[in-house]
Every structure is written in C-alpha cells, then in structure tokens.
C-alpha cells in the first residue's frame, strides 16, 4: 500500500488543489488537474497490463457491500481517491474514476476513513491474511445471510449452556443448526436480505415455522 499526497501534483508554488465552485456556493471544490496527474503518474507503469480500478470515495456512490469487497479482492491494483472538500470537479467523476463507493448514507469530513474501511474489508479476503482461510467464507453477508452464533469453552457459564448440538460431534446436524441459526438471525435483524438470496425448500420451511411461531399459530396450519 502506498499513500500519495496529491498536493505534490498541484503544479503551483502554494500546492493548491482546490478552488471556489463556478456559479457560487459554499465550500471548496477539488480541482481536476492534480488528481489526474497523480493517478496517471502512479499507473503509467501498468500500461498494457490492464487498467486498475480507480475508486472515488463519496456519499453519492454505490453502497459498499461484502459482495463488492469480494469483487475488488480479485483485482491486482486499486487506487482510492480521498477528497477532503465540498466536492469533486465533475470531470474527475466523468473521465477518470471507474467506481464511486459510499460506506453509508451520511457525510464525513473526508474520504480517508471510508477508504480505510473498504481496504480492510478487501484485504482480509486475500489468501494468507486471515489465520483460518474458512473464516471469511462464513462471515456475515458472504453467504447473503448474517452469520450464525458462535460458542467456545466453557460449555456452561453462569448457568448459560452451549447448545447440545454443538457438543454432539455430529457434523451434519451441526451444519443444519448453523444454517437455521443464520436464517433465524437474518429473519430477526435484516429480513430484507432474505429477498436477495436463493432459498432452498428446507430454508423456506424453517422460515415458515419461525413466522408461524411469531404469529402464535401451529406450524401445520394451512395459509
């Protein structure tokens, strides 16, 4: 990873990289020339090797998700543009960047923290970064569901016990329990996610059971 100070590419003695917006208004706008110069300088060695993704961090961008992190983790080179101003000259958006990303519907002082969030989510997916390669595969959102609950020793703590199935050694039953718990947690906390994934017949039956129980009805009651 390399941090590039685009003030070095300002081309003026005061290293000015922003200016007042045409048409008036508050705040300062990031000029196009230092940004284009910085990006072109750090990517010129990659000519003929495929263009890197140029990512602009801004509140108007596509909402960053785990799926986007997985997509970006397959790239050889990523460039993040982090502003600290009222906005960007529109020509940066139109003619330089390949992606615009947002980490949520709120506004921060600059793009540095959002970029670090994206970088962390992406880097942990690279081979060798995590101690256990299966950890990322079962993370919340990787499967489309929130992750199932985890337990460790002791088996009983302050009268709270680990579910019996996790102590059984029966791996097939453990997998069924984990799938159901992931479905249950998603249904309780982020039900909109269930509309975005492909559910098996068993998944739907389990969710129907949860709904019937929530409604106080028998699971055999026809609807």
PDB file of N, CA and C in Angstrom, residues 15 62 74 90 103 112 135 140 153 160 163 175 183:
ATOM      1  N   UNK A  15       0.944  24.792  -3.732  1.00  0.00           N
ATOM      2  CA  UNK A  15       0.379  23.424  -3.712  1.00  0.00           C
ATOM      3  C   UNK A  15      -1.136  23.436  -3.531  1.00  0.00           C
ATOM      4  N   UNK A  62     -22.066   4.097  -5.030  1.00  0.00           N
ATOM      5  CA  UNK A  62     -22.699   2.802  -4.763  1.00  0.00           C
ATOM      6  C   UNK A  62     -22.395   2.384  -3.325  1.00  0.00           C
ATOM      7  N   UNK A  74     -10.353  -9.427  -6.064  1.00  0.00           N
ATOM      8  CA  UNK A  74      -9.809 -10.157  -7.207  1.00  0.00           C
ATOM      9  C   UNK A  74      -9.003  -9.262  -8.150  1.00  0.00           C
ATOM     10  N   UNK A  90     -16.551  17.728 -11.476  1.00  0.00           N
ATOM     11  CA  UNK A  90     -17.312  16.651 -12.114  1.00  0.00           C
ATOM     12  C   UNK A  90     -16.506  15.903 -13.160  1.00  0.00           C
ATOM     13  N   UNK A 103     -19.806   4.322   2.059  1.00  0.00           N
ATOM     14  CA  UNK A 103     -19.964   3.342   3.145  1.00  0.00           C
ATOM     15  C   UNK A 103     -21.247   3.581   3.935  1.00  0.00           C
ATOM     16  N   UNK A 112     -10.843   9.603   3.735  1.00  0.00           N
ATOM     17  CA  UNK A 112      -9.794   8.732   4.257  1.00  0.00           C
ATOM     18  C   UNK A 112     -10.366   7.562   5.070  1.00  0.00           C
ATOM     19  N   UNK A 135     -12.636 -18.611   7.562  1.00  0.00           N
ATOM     20  CA  UNK A 135     -13.302 -17.564   8.343  1.00  0.00           C
ATOM     21  C   UNK A 135     -14.082 -16.610   7.454  1.00  0.00           C
ATOM     22  N   UNK A 140     -20.713 -12.842   8.033  1.00  0.00           N
ATOM     23  CA  UNK A 140     -21.997 -12.249   7.698  1.00  0.00           C
ATOM     24  C   UNK A 140     -21.907 -11.607   6.319  1.00  0.00           C
ATOM     25  N   UNK A 153     -15.373 -22.706  24.940  1.00  0.00           N
ATOM     26  CA  UNK A 153     -15.309 -23.151  26.326  1.00  0.00           C
ATOM     27  C   UNK A 153     -15.441 -21.961  27.286  1.00  0.00           C
ATOM     28  N   UNK A 160     -25.558 -20.538  31.805  1.00  0.00           N
ATOM     29  CA  UNK A 160     -25.878 -20.464  30.374  1.00  0.00           C
ATOM     30  C   UNK A 160     -25.084 -21.539  29.640  1.00  0.00           C
ATOM     31  N   UNK A 163     -25.430 -24.804  23.212  1.00  0.00           N
ATOM     32  CA  UNK A 163     -26.421 -25.714  22.633  1.00  0.00           C
ATOM     33  C   UNK A 163     -25.871 -27.135  22.496  1.00  0.00           C
ATOM     34  N   UNK A 175     -24.164 -28.551  10.993  1.00  0.00           N
ATOM     35  CA  UNK A 175     -24.327 -27.713   9.806  1.00  0.00           C
ATOM     36  C   UNK A 175     -25.776 -27.281   9.627  1.00  0.00           C
ATOM     37  N   UNK A 183     -30.343 -18.265   9.289  1.00  0.00           N
ATOM     38  CA  UNK A 183     -31.640 -17.848   8.761  1.00  0.00           C
ATOM     39  C   UNK A 183     -32.439 -17.094   9.819  1.00  0.00           C
TER      40      UNK A 183
END
